[in-house]
């Protein structure tokens, strides 16, 4: 059998564990930082987490600036003030603190602080001209795994479509994953971000670009989600649940950074852009319906997922075993109180055709899918989910 030659990209350093954030000062100094720009959203800025990170950095003798205006699914133009601050302030290191939007924004700020041009010039794959400022990512949710990815997802307001910047130059230098930083994450956000992690794990596991190495991370992320997601949502003070989901998010991030995502994400982007549905909710809504379509493309992979999720498979046919993966995902989504139909999140039936038109053009993701897909297939999946 021919060996696939795909790279395995990872941060230079991953610090995982309770209290890991206390190491951020020495890691910043190791990277040569003296003026640190912390990028976060208003919600994080209102908590003690920003103050904690700032104090640790300052204790290490570093100057700290805060940009706290990142919005969910950040539109391109909202990053311009942060880029201006990074350039004019002479900052030499960027910290992304928060969920996926803050970390993705920090990556773009890192690049644009060094390189000329427009953000739009970088949309697509391998269009970032080189490394930017050194980057440290500190997630406060267990969702995107952006602390370990080469991706940044932004909203292009001109076309009302979410677009990705994918480049090795966006891989963070250091990922600091401290489960204690996720303890204050509210149940709805924990549910949406956790289902985002599960989507990443499943899509990257079945991706045509998956390798033996990426599947090690992806399948372990599936197991961790099956074991810990409900606890993290319904008993958020349980540190074991938070630690399990922090690890799942990191592992799934590593996997998608190398194997990519597929049809779920291609369909979620138009949904998020047109109806401003949170990314994790969009993925969670679509995941079981896409799995119903996809599992015939490779039964064995979906049987692996069902086994990892703890489904009883004795006595079932191969097809029934693969179908059990869909059942398991749907049940965990119900248990963490995710909406189950697009109509529940204000999507209109008249928009399904337009969303299908947009989704079929996202070849970067559709080419990873384990089953060939047409525009009509996408429309029918949207319709089933509606």
mmCIF file of C-alpha atoms in Angstrom:
data_model
loop_
_atom_site.group_PDB
_atom_site.id
_atom_site.type_symbol
_atom_site.label_atom_id
_atom_site.label_comp_id
_atom_site.label_asym_id
_atom_site.label_seq_id
_atom_site.Cartn_x
_atom_site.Cartn_y
_atom_site.Cartn_z
ATOM 1 C CA UNK A 1 0.000 0.000 0.000
ATOM 2 C CA UNK A 2 1.335 3.425 -0.942
ATOM 3 C CA UNK A 3 2.232 5.637 2.020
ATOM 4 C CA UNK A 4 0.610 9.071 2.057
ATOM 5 C CA UNK A 5 3.134 11.890 2.317
ATOM 6 C CA UNK A 6 1.455 14.575 4.370
ATOM 7 C CA UNK A 7 3.236 16.813 6.896
ATOM 8 C CA UNK A 8 2.597 16.644 10.627
ATOM 9 C CA UNK A 9 2.576 20.207 11.943
ATOM 10 C CA UNK A 10 2.638 20.965 15.669
ATOM 11 C CA UNK A 11 3.408 23.974 17.866
ATOM 12 C CA UNK A 12 7.054 24.176 18.907
ATOM 13 C CA UNK A 13 5.966 23.826 22.536
ATOM 14 C CA UNK A 14 2.773 22.565 24.175
ATOM 15 C CA UNK A 15 2.313 23.092 27.909
ATOM 16 C CA UNK A 16 -0.699 21.167 29.186
ATOM 17 C CA UNK A 17 -2.038 20.950 32.713
ATOM 18 C CA UNK A 18 -3.617 22.803 35.586
ATOM 19 C CA UNK A 19 -1.562 25.882 36.364
ATOM 20 C CA UNK A 20 0.224 25.845 33.012
ATOM 21 C CA UNK A 21 -0.677 29.503 32.406
ATOM 22 C CA UNK A 22 1.790 30.477 35.135
ATOM 23 C CA UNK A 23 4.570 29.622 32.661
ATOM 24 C CA UNK A 24 3.491 32.222 30.107
ATOM 25 C CA UNK A 25 6.019 34.823 31.249
ATOM 26 C CA UNK A 26 9.046 32.617 30.865
ATOM 27 C CA UNK A 27 7.776 31.273 27.539
ATOM 28 C CA UNK A 28 7.317 34.825 26.260
ATOM 29 C CA UNK A 29 10.870 35.697 27.265
ATOM 30 C CA UNK A 30 12.199 32.516 25.644
ATOM 31 C CA UNK A 31 10.589 33.713 22.401
ATOM 32 C CA UNK A 32 12.391 37.034 22.750
ATOM 33 C CA UNK A 33 9.357 39.046 23.756
ATOM 34 C CA UNK A 34 9.614 42.384 25.535
ATOM 35 C CA UNK A 35 6.344 44.086 24.514
ATOM 36 C CA UNK A 36 3.403 41.675 24.542
ATOM 37 C CA UNK A 37 0.017 42.340 22.935
ATOM 38 C CA UNK A 38 -2.797 40.269 24.462
ATOM 39 C CA UNK A 39 -5.716 39.779 22.054
ATOM 40 C CA UNK A 40 -9.080 38.799 23.545
ATOM 41 C CA UNK A 41 -12.809 39.533 23.478
ATOM 42 C CA UNK A 42 -14.827 41.803 25.801
ATOM 43 C CA UNK A 43 -16.177 38.851 27.762
ATOM 44 C CA UNK A 44 -12.727 37.562 28.649
ATOM 45 C CA UNK A 45 -11.594 41.108 29.393
ATOM 46 C CA UNK A 46 -14.352 41.402 31.999
ATOM 47 C CA UNK A 47 -13.080 38.377 33.907
ATOM 48 C CA UNK A 48 -10.042 38.016 36.086
ATOM 49 C CA UNK A 49 -8.261 35.881 33.490
ATOM 50 C CA UNK A 50 -6.860 38.840 31.557
ATOM 51 C CA UNK A 51 -5.618 40.432 34.767
ATOM 52 C CA UNK A 52 -4.017 37.146 35.782
ATOM 53 C CA UNK A 53 -2.179 36.749 32.474
ATOM 54 C CA UNK A 54 -1.137 40.411 32.474
ATOM 55 C CA UNK A 55 0.238 40.134 36.013
ATOM 56 C CA UNK A 56 2.272 37.023 35.179
ATOM 57 C CA UNK A 57 3.751 38.675 32.093
ATOM 58 C CA UNK A 58 4.559 41.879 33.956
ATOM 59 C CA UNK A 59 6.162 39.930 36.781
ATOM 60 C CA UNK A 60 8.545 38.582 34.148
ATOM 61 C CA UNK A 61 9.525 42.140 33.252
ATOM 62 C CA UNK A 62 7.418 42.429 30.098
ATOM 63 C CA UNK A 63 5.346 45.394 28.919
ATOM 64 C CA UNK A 64 1.740 44.333 28.266
ATOM 65 C CA UNK A 65 -0.888 45.891 26.013
ATOM 66 C CA UNK A 66 -4.472 44.653 25.800
ATOM 67 C CA UNK A 67 -6.766 44.642 22.761
ATOM 68 C CA UNK A 68 -10.143 43.379 23.941
ATOM 69 C CA UNK A 69 -12.566 44.091 21.093
ATOM 70 C CA UNK A 70 -12.565 40.782 19.199
ATOM 71 C CA UNK A 71 -16.087 39.695 18.193
ATOM 72 C CA UNK A 72 -17.304 36.175 17.328
ATOM 73 C CA UNK A 73 -16.524 35.026 13.786
ATOM 74 C CA UNK A 74 -14.502 38.246 13.398
ATOM 75 C CA UNK A 75 -15.222 40.298 10.269
ATOM 76 C CA UNK A 76 -12.035 41.318 8.477
ATOM 77 C CA UNK A 77 -12.396 45.034 9.142
ATOM 78 C CA UNK A 78 -12.734 44.563 12.909
ATOM 79 C CA UNK A 79 -9.102 43.422 13.077
ATOM 80 C CA UNK A 80 -7.670 46.594 11.557
ATOM 81 C CA UNK A 81 -7.502 48.538 14.874
ATOM 82 C CA UNK A 82 -5.646 45.645 16.496
ATOM 83 C CA UNK A 83 -3.198 45.397 13.593
ATOM 84 C CA UNK A 84 -2.610 49.153 13.832
ATOM 85 C CA UNK A 85 -1.999 48.840 17.564
ATOM 86 C CA UNK A 86 0.510 46.020 17.018
ATOM 87 C CA UNK A 87 2.428 47.937 14.361
ATOM 88 C CA UNK A 88 2.449 51.382 15.937
ATOM 89 C CA UNK A 89 3.015 50.101 19.463
ATOM 90 C CA UNK A 90 6.174 48.224 18.562
ATOM 91 C CA UNK A 91 4.888 44.963 20.013
ATOM 92 C CA UNK A 92 7.126 41.964 19.433
ATOM 93 C CA UNK A 93 4.930 39.084 20.644
ATOM 94 C CA UNK A 94 1.206 38.290 20.437
ATOM 95 C CA UNK A 95 -0.857 36.309 22.941
ATOM 96 C CA UNK A 96 -4.246 34.987 21.867
ATOM 97 C CA UNK A 97 -6.403 34.541 24.967
ATOM 98 C CA UNK A 98 -9.914 33.138 24.652
ATOM 99 C CA UNK A 99 -11.894 30.990 22.272
ATOM 100 C CA UNK A 100 -11.293 30.323 18.615
ATOM 101 C CA UNK A 101 -12.193 33.802 17.423
ATOM 102 C CA UNK A 102 -9.636 35.500 19.671
ATOM 103 C CA UNK A 103 -6.900 33.007 18.823
ATOM 104 C CA UNK A 104 -7.646 33.155 15.092
ATOM 105 C CA UNK A 105 -7.580 36.958 15.260
ATOM 106 C CA UNK A 106 -4.263 36.902 17.110
ATOM 107 C CA UNK A 107 -2.732 34.794 14.343
ATOM 108 C CA UNK A 108 -3.760 37.287 11.683
ATOM 109 C CA UNK A 109 -2.514 40.196 13.789
ATOM 110 C CA UNK A 110 0.813 38.410 14.193
ATOM 111 C CA UNK A 111 1.193 38.091 10.416
ATOM 112 C CA UNK A 112 -0.094 41.541 9.483
ATOM 113 C CA UNK A 113 2.106 43.265 12.076
ATOM 114 C CA UNK A 114 5.123 42.174 10.020
ATOM 115 C CA UNK A 115 3.910 41.876 6.426
ATOM 116 C CA UNK A 116 2.315 44.516 4.177
ATOM 117 C CA UNK A 117 -0.861 44.027 2.178
ATOM 118 C CA UNK A 118 -4.456 43.270 3.018
ATOM 119 C CA UNK A 119 -5.978 40.462 5.052
ATOM 120 C CA UNK A 120 -8.040 39.435 2.029
ATOM 121 C CA UNK A 121 -4.810 38.678 0.148
ATOM 122 C CA UNK A 122 -4.169 35.795 2.544
ATOM 123 C CA UNK A 123 -7.500 33.979 2.123
ATOM 124 C CA UNK A 124 -6.890 30.448 0.880
ATOM 125 C CA UNK A 125 -3.968 28.078 1.365
ATOM 126 C CA UNK A 126 -0.289 29.043 1.704
ATOM 127 C CA UNK A 127 -0.777 32.742 0.951
ATOM 128 C CA UNK A 128 0.788 34.137 4.131
ATOM 129 C CA UNK A 129 4.195 35.432 3.004
ATOM 130 C CA UNK A 130 6.138 34.341 6.101
ATOM 131 C CA UNK A 131 6.246 34.106 9.865
ATOM 132 C CA UNK A 132 4.838 37.004 11.794
ATOM 133 C CA UNK A 133 5.438 37.996 15.393
ATOM 134 C CA UNK A 134 5.979 35.087 17.804
ATOM 135 C CA UNK A 135 2.678 33.723 19.110
ATOM 136 C CA UNK A 136 1.447 32.139 22.331
ATOM 137 C CA UNK A 137 -2.121 30.803 22.446
ATOM 138 C CA UNK A 138 -4.067 30.281 25.662
ATOM 139 C CA UNK A 139 -7.531 28.759 25.105
ATOM 140 C CA UNK A 140 -10.328 29.508 27.580
ATOM 141 C CA UNK A 141 -12.792 27.147 25.877
ATOM 142 C CA UNK A 142 -12.490 23.553 24.711
ATOM 143 C CA UNK A 143 -13.564 23.909 21.121
ATOM 144 C CA UNK A 144 -11.615 25.023 18.090
ATOM 145 C CA UNK A 145 -8.193 23.722 19.055
ATOM 146 C CA UNK A 146 -6.851 26.866 17.376
ATOM 147 C CA UNK A 147 -3.890 26.765 19.756
ATOM 148 C CA UNK A 148 -2.551 23.941 17.587
ATOM 149 C CA UNK A 149 -3.775 24.747 14.076
ATOM 150 C CA UNK A 150 -2.488 26.507 10.970
ATOM 151 C CA UNK A 151 -5.942 27.994 10.352
ATOM 152 C CA UNK A 152 -7.622 31.323 10.929
ATOM 153 C CA UNK A 153 -11.328 31.662 10.091
ATOM 154 C CA UNK A 154 -12.747 35.125 9.468
ATOM 155 C CA UNK A 155 -15.941 36.594 8.032
ATOM 156 C CA UNK A 156 -15.633 38.294 4.656
ATOM 157 C CA UNK A 157 -18.371 40.905 4.995
ATOM 158 C CA UNK A 158 -18.220 41.774 1.289
ATOM 159 C CA UNK A 159 -19.410 38.322 0.267
ATOM 160 C CA UNK A 160 -21.078 37.405 3.591
ATOM 161 C CA UNK A 161 -19.118 34.151 3.646
ATOM 162 C CA UNK A 162 -16.723 32.786 6.239
ATOM 163 C CA UNK A 163 -13.295 32.240 4.752
ATOM 164 C CA UNK A 164 -10.152 30.540 5.925
ATOM 165 C CA UNK A 165 -6.499 31.520 5.944
ATOM 166 C CA UNK A 166 -4.429 28.339 6.023
ATOM 167 C CA UNK A 167 -0.666 28.536 6.332
ATOM 168 C CA UNK A 168 2.179 26.888 8.221
ATOM 169 C CA UNK A 169 3.170 30.432 9.218
ATOM 170 C CA UNK A 170 0.047 30.641 11.424
ATOM 171 C CA UNK A 171 1.051 27.722 13.637
ATOM 172 C CA UNK A 172 1.526 29.118 17.172
ATOM 173 C CA UNK A 173 4.982 28.916 18.676
ATOM 174 C CA UNK A 174 3.600 27.938 22.088
ATOM 175 C CA UNK A 175 0.239 26.479 23.131
ATOM 176 C CA UNK A 176 -0.555 26.805 26.831
ATOM 177 C CA UNK A 177 -3.557 24.618 27.618
ATOM 178 C CA UNK A 178 -4.663 25.076 31.207
ATOM 179 C CA UNK A 179 -7.980 23.344 32.029
ATOM 180 C CA UNK A 180 -8.530 25.733 34.942
ATOM 181 C CA UNK A 181 -8.892 28.550 32.406
ATOM 182 C CA UNK A 182 -12.070 26.849 31.115
ATOM 183 C CA UNK A 183 -13.843 26.481 34.465
ATOM 184 C CA UNK A 184 -15.848 29.690 34.067
ATOM 185 C CA UNK A 185 -17.039 28.803 30.552
ATOM 186 C CA UNK A 186 -20.890 28.776 30.714
ATOM 187 C CA UNK A 187 -22.873 25.634 29.824
ATOM 188 C CA UNK A 188 -24.162 26.824 26.439
ATOM 189 C CA UNK A 189 -20.686 27.812 25.300
ATOM 190 C CA UNK A 190 -19.205 24.610 26.716
ATOM 191 C CA UNK A 191 -21.792 22.593 24.779
ATOM 192 C CA UNK A 192 -21.264 24.396 21.482
ATOM 193 C CA UNK A 193 -17.483 24.409 21.738
ATOM 194 C CA UNK A 194 -17.417 20.787 22.874
ATOM 195 C CA UNK A 195 -19.499 19.690 19.901
ATOM 196 C CA UNK A 196 -17.117 21.693 17.721
ATOM 197 C CA UNK A 197 -14.289 19.575 19.129
ATOM 198 C CA UNK A 198 -16.212 16.382 18.412
ATOM 199 C CA UNK A 199 -16.883 17.566 14.862
ATOM 200 C CA UNK A 200 -13.195 18.294 14.337
ATOM 201 C CA UNK A 201 -12.253 14.876 15.648
ATOM 202 C CA UNK A 202 -14.753 12.990 13.488
ATOM 203 C CA UNK A 203 -14.211 14.978 10.296
ATOM 204 C CA UNK A 204 -10.438 14.765 10.492
ATOM 205 C CA UNK A 205 -10.602 11.043 11.311
ATOM 206 C CA UNK A 206 -12.569 10.271 8.138
ATOM 207 C CA UNK A 207 -10.800 12.867 5.945
ATOM 208 C CA UNK A 208 -9.134 11.561 2.814
ATOM 209 C CA UNK A 209 -6.001 13.426 3.972
ATOM 210 C CA UNK A 210 -5.891 11.594 7.305
ATOM 211 C CA UNK A 211 -2.782 9.628 8.168
ATOM 212 C CA UNK A 212 -1.942 7.071 10.821
ATOM 213 C CA UNK A 213 -0.551 9.882 12.975
ATOM 214 C CA UNK A 214 -3.511 12.241 12.663
ATOM 215 C CA UNK A 215 -5.956 9.432 13.338
ATOM 216 C CA UNK A 216 -4.200 8.672 16.630
ATOM 217 C CA UNK A 217 -5.036 12.194 17.798
ATOM 218 C CA UNK A 218 -8.513 12.272 16.235
ATOM 219 C CA UNK A 219 -9.801 8.980 17.630
ATOM 220 C CA UNK A 220 -8.497 9.752 21.110
ATOM 221 C CA UNK A 221 -10.318 13.085 20.887
ATOM 222 C CA UNK A 222 -13.527 11.202 20.034
ATOM 223 C CA UNK A 223 -13.069 8.962 23.074
ATOM 224 C CA UNK A 224 -12.414 11.930 25.337
ATOM 225 C CA UNK A 225 -15.500 13.774 24.095
ATOM 226 C CA UNK A 226 -17.690 10.714 24.614
ATOM 227 C CA UNK A 227 -16.407 10.405 28.167
ATOM 228 C CA UNK A 228 -16.155 14.040 29.285
ATOM 229 C CA UNK A 229 -18.338 16.371 27.193
ATOM 230 C CA UNK A 230 -21.550 15.814 29.120
ATOM 231 C CA UNK A 231 -19.739 16.362 32.432
ATOM 232 C CA UNK A 232 -18.033 19.555 31.249
ATOM 233 C CA UNK A 233 -21.408 21.001 30.209
ATOM 234 C CA UNK A 234 -23.693 19.773 32.976
ATOM 235 C CA UNK A 235 -21.201 19.915 35.866
ATOM 236 C CA UNK A 236 -18.781 22.596 34.781
ATOM 237 C CA UNK A 237 -16.947 22.741 38.107
ATOM 238 C CA UNK A 238 -15.761 19.161 37.598
ATOM 239 C CA UNK A 239 -12.082 19.591 36.814
ATOM 240 C CA UNK A 240 -11.673 16.080 35.419
ATOM 241 C CA UNK A 241 -14.359 16.826 32.829
ATOM 242 C CA UNK A 242 -12.725 20.137 31.951
ATOM 243 C CA UNK A 243 -9.301 18.524 31.679
ATOM 244 C CA UNK A 244 -10.668 15.783 29.433
ATOM 245 C CA UNK A 245 -12.256 18.290 27.091
ATOM 246 C CA UNK A 246 -9.179 20.534 27.070
ATOM 247 C CA UNK A 247 -7.121 17.566 25.953
ATOM 248 C CA UNK A 248 -9.772 16.550 23.391
ATOM 249 C CA UNK A 249 -9.797 20.045 21.911
ATOM 250 C CA UNK A 250 -6.002 20.120 21.652
ATOM 251 C CA UNK A 251 -5.834 16.677 20.030
ATOM 252 C CA UNK A 252 -8.630 17.469 17.576
ATOM 253 C CA UNK A 253 -6.891 20.736 16.728
ATOM 254 C CA UNK A 254 -3.683 18.896 15.922
ATOM 255 C CA UNK A 255 -5.646 16.499 13.741
ATOM 256 C CA UNK A 256 -7.571 19.115 11.731
ATOM 257 C CA UNK A 257 -4.427 21.188 11.255
ATOM 258 C CA UNK A 258 -2.972 18.288 9.317
ATOM 259 C CA UNK A 259 -5.895 16.251 7.962
ATOM 260 C CA UNK A 260 -8.394 19.084 7.577
ATOM 261 C CA UNK A 261 -12.150 19.170 7.969
ATOM 262 C CA UNK A 262 -14.759 18.361 5.355
ATOM 263 C CA UNK A 263 -18.446 18.554 4.458
ATOM 264 C CA UNK A 264 -19.779 19.604 7.877
ATOM 265 C CA UNK A 265 -17.577 22.692 7.916
ATOM 266 C CA UNK A 266 -18.268 23.507 4.271
ATOM 267 C CA UNK A 267 -21.980 23.555 5.103
ATOM 268 C CA UNK A 268 -21.518 25.348 8.425
ATOM 269 C CA UNK A 269 -19.723 28.355 6.924
ATOM 270 C CA UNK A 270 -22.698 29.660 4.877
ATOM 271 C CA UNK A 271 -24.980 28.987 7.838
ATOM 272 C CA UNK A 272 -22.795 31.007 10.180
ATOM 273 C CA UNK A 273 -22.263 33.832 7.692
ATOM 274 C CA UNK A 274 -25.936 34.281 6.773
ATOM 275 C CA UNK A 275 -27.633 33.612 10.108
ATOM 276 C CA UNK A 276 -24.800 34.328 12.578
ATOM 277 C CA UNK A 277 -25.273 30.933 14.177
ATOM 278 C CA UNK A 278 -22.337 30.207 16.507
ATOM 279 C CA UNK A 279 -19.826 27.991 14.736
ATOM 280 C CA UNK A 280 -20.042 25.178 17.275
ATOM 281 C CA UNK A 281 -23.846 25.121 17.077
ATOM 282 C CA UNK A 282 -23.711 25.107 13.268
ATOM 283 C CA UNK A 283 -21.359 22.135 13.292
ATOM 284 C CA UNK A 284 -23.349 20.290 15.943
ATOM 285 C CA UNK A 285 -26.618 20.734 14.042
ATOM 286 C CA UNK A 286 -25.187 19.433 10.796
ATOM 287 C CA UNK A 287 -22.841 16.713 12.057
ATOM 288 C CA UNK A 288 -25.289 13.775 12.418
ATOM 289 C CA UNK A 289 -26.973 14.549 9.086
ATOM 290 C CA UNK A 290 -23.640 14.707 7.270
ATOM 291 C CA UNK A 291 -22.538 11.495 8.984
ATOM 292 C CA UNK A 292 -25.720 9.782 7.727
ATOM 293 C CA UNK A 293 -24.666 10.768 4.230
ATOM 294 C CA UNK A 294 -20.963 9.980 4.638
ATOM 295 C CA UNK A 295 -20.775 6.656 6.448
ATOM 296 C CA UNK A 296 -21.432 4.601 3.319
ATOM 297 C CA UNK A 297 -18.219 6.083 1.932
ATOM 298 C CA UNK A 298 -16.093 4.155 4.418
ATOM 299 C CA UNK A 299 -17.932 1.883 6.861
ATOM 300 C CA UNK A 300 -14.782 0.838 8.718
ATOM 301 C CA UNK A 301 -13.898 4.380 9.792
ATOM 302 C CA UNK A 302 -17.361 5.034 11.174
ATOM 303 C CA UNK A 303 -17.294 1.702 13.015
ATOM 304 C CA UNK A 304 -14.093 2.918 14.700
ATOM 305 C CA UNK A 305 -15.940 6.064 15.785
ATOM 306 C CA UNK A 306 -18.871 4.075 17.162
ATOM 307 C CA UNK A 307 -16.484 1.897 19.157
ATOM 308 C CA UNK A 308 -14.624 4.933 20.486
ATOM 309 C CA UNK A 309 -17.921 6.423 21.643
ATOM 310 C CA UNK A 310 -18.761 3.275 23.573
ATOM 311 C CA UNK A 311 -21.649 1.998 21.472
ATOM 312 C CA UNK A 312 -22.652 -1.693 21.932
ATOM 313 C CA UNK A 313 -21.930 -3.284 18.555
ATOM 314 C CA UNK A 314 -22.124 -7.039 19.205
ATOM 315 C CA UNK A 315 -24.332 -8.838 16.720
ATOM 316 C CA UNK A 316 -24.700 -5.902 14.340
ATOM 317 C CA UNK A 317 -23.866 -5.911 10.641
ATOM 318 C CA UNK A 318 -21.061 -3.654 9.351
ATOM 319 C CA UNK A 319 -23.606 -1.135 8.157
ATOM 320 C CA UNK A 320 -25.474 -1.163 11.456
ATOM 321 C CA UNK A 321 -22.218 -0.688 13.349
ATOM 322 C CA UNK A 322 -21.378 2.348 11.226
ATOM 323 C CA UNK A 323 -24.889 3.724 11.741
ATOM 324 C CA UNK A 324 -24.344 3.443 15.498
ATOM 325 C CA UNK A 325 -21.808 6.270 15.238
ATOM 326 C CA UNK A 326 -24.565 8.572 13.988
ATOM 327 C CA UNK A 327 -26.820 7.504 16.841
ATOM 328 C CA UNK A 328 -24.089 8.184 19.405
ATOM 329 C CA UNK A 329 -23.381 11.666 18.071
ATOM 330 C CA UNK A 330 -27.060 12.579 17.950
ATOM 331 C CA UNK A 331 -27.542 11.432 21.550
ATOM 332 C CA UNK A 332 -24.612 13.389 22.945
ATOM 333 C CA UNK A 333 -25.877 16.485 21.119
ATOM 334 C CA UNK A 334 -29.318 16.047 22.682
ATOM 335 C CA UNK A 335 -27.816 15.457 26.126
ATOM 336 C CA UNK A 336 -25.892 18.749 26.064
ATOM 337 C CA UNK A 337 -29.002 20.580 24.805
ATOM 338 C CA UNK A 338 -27.906 21.573 21.341
ATOM 339 C CA UNK A 339 -30.769 22.501 18.951
ATOM 340 C CA UNK A 340 -31.524 19.624 16.629
ATOM 341 C CA UNK A 341 -33.027 21.406 13.617
ATOM 342 C CA UNK A 342 -31.998 24.424 11.559
ATOM 343 C CA UNK A 343 -35.508 25.801 11.972
ATOM 344 C CA UNK A 344 -34.790 26.133 15.708
ATOM 345 C CA UNK A 345 -32.019 28.678 15.064
ATOM 346 C CA UNK A 346 -34.055 30.999 12.811
ATOM 347 C CA UNK A 347 -32.899 29.534 9.493
ATOM 348 C CA UNK A 348 -35.488 29.997 6.753
ATOM 349 C CA UNK A 349 -36.274 27.226 4.295
ATOM 350 C CA UNK A 350 -35.919 29.676 1.409
ATOM 351 C CA UNK A 351 -32.229 30.137 2.312
ATOM 352 C CA UNK A 352 -31.291 26.469 1.914
ATOM 353 C CA UNK A 353 -30.715 26.688 -1.827
ATOM 354 C CA UNK A 354 -28.440 29.728 -1.510
ATOM 355 C CA UNK A 355 -26.462 28.071 1.265
ATOM 356 C CA UNK A 356 -26.034 24.982 -0.925
ATOM 357 C CA UNK A 357 -24.749 27.206 -3.746
ATOM 358 C CA UNK A 358 -22.174 28.711 -1.390
ATOM 359 C CA UNK A 359 -21.136 25.431 0.220
ATOM 360 C CA UNK A 360 -20.448 23.580 -3.034
ATOM 361 C CA UNK A 361 -17.775 26.151 -3.883
ATOM 362 C CA UNK A 362 -15.704 25.436 -0.761
ATOM 363 C CA UNK A 363 -13.519 22.871 -2.471
ATOM 364 C CA UNK A 364 -10.744 23.205 0.129
ATOM 365 C CA UNK A 365 -13.024 21.272 2.487
ATOM 366 C CA UNK A 366 -15.192 19.216 0.144
ATOM 367 C CA UNK A 367 -12.140 17.586 -1.411
ATOM 368 C CA UNK A 368 -11.380 16.086 2.014
ATOM 369 C CA UNK A 369 -14.770 14.417 2.328
ATOM 370 C CA UNK A 370 -14.872 10.593 2.423
ATOM 371 C CA UNK A 371 -17.822 10.521 -0.003
ATOM 372 C CA UNK A 372 -18.180 12.486 -3.241
ATOM 373 C CA UNK A 373 -20.772 15.221 -2.881
ATOM 374 C CA UNK A 374 -22.872 17.241 -5.318
ATOM 375 C CA UNK A 375 -24.696 20.515 -4.874
ATOM 376 C CA UNK A 376 -27.998 18.598 -4.721
ATOM 377 C CA UNK A 377 -26.597 16.297 -2.022
ATOM 378 C CA UNK A 378 -25.771 19.366 0.060
ATOM 379 C CA UNK A 379 -29.233 20.819 -0.485
ATOM 380 C CA UNK A 380 -30.874 17.550 0.592
ATOM 381 C CA UNK A 381 -28.746 17.396 3.748
ATOM 382 C CA UNK A 382 -29.713 20.979 4.618
ATOM 383 C CA UNK A 383 -33.350 20.053 3.971
ATOM 384 C CA UNK A 384 -33.134 16.999 6.244
ATOM 385 C CA UNK A 385 -31.537 19.137 8.962
ATOM 386 C CA UNK A 386 -34.154 21.860 8.531
#
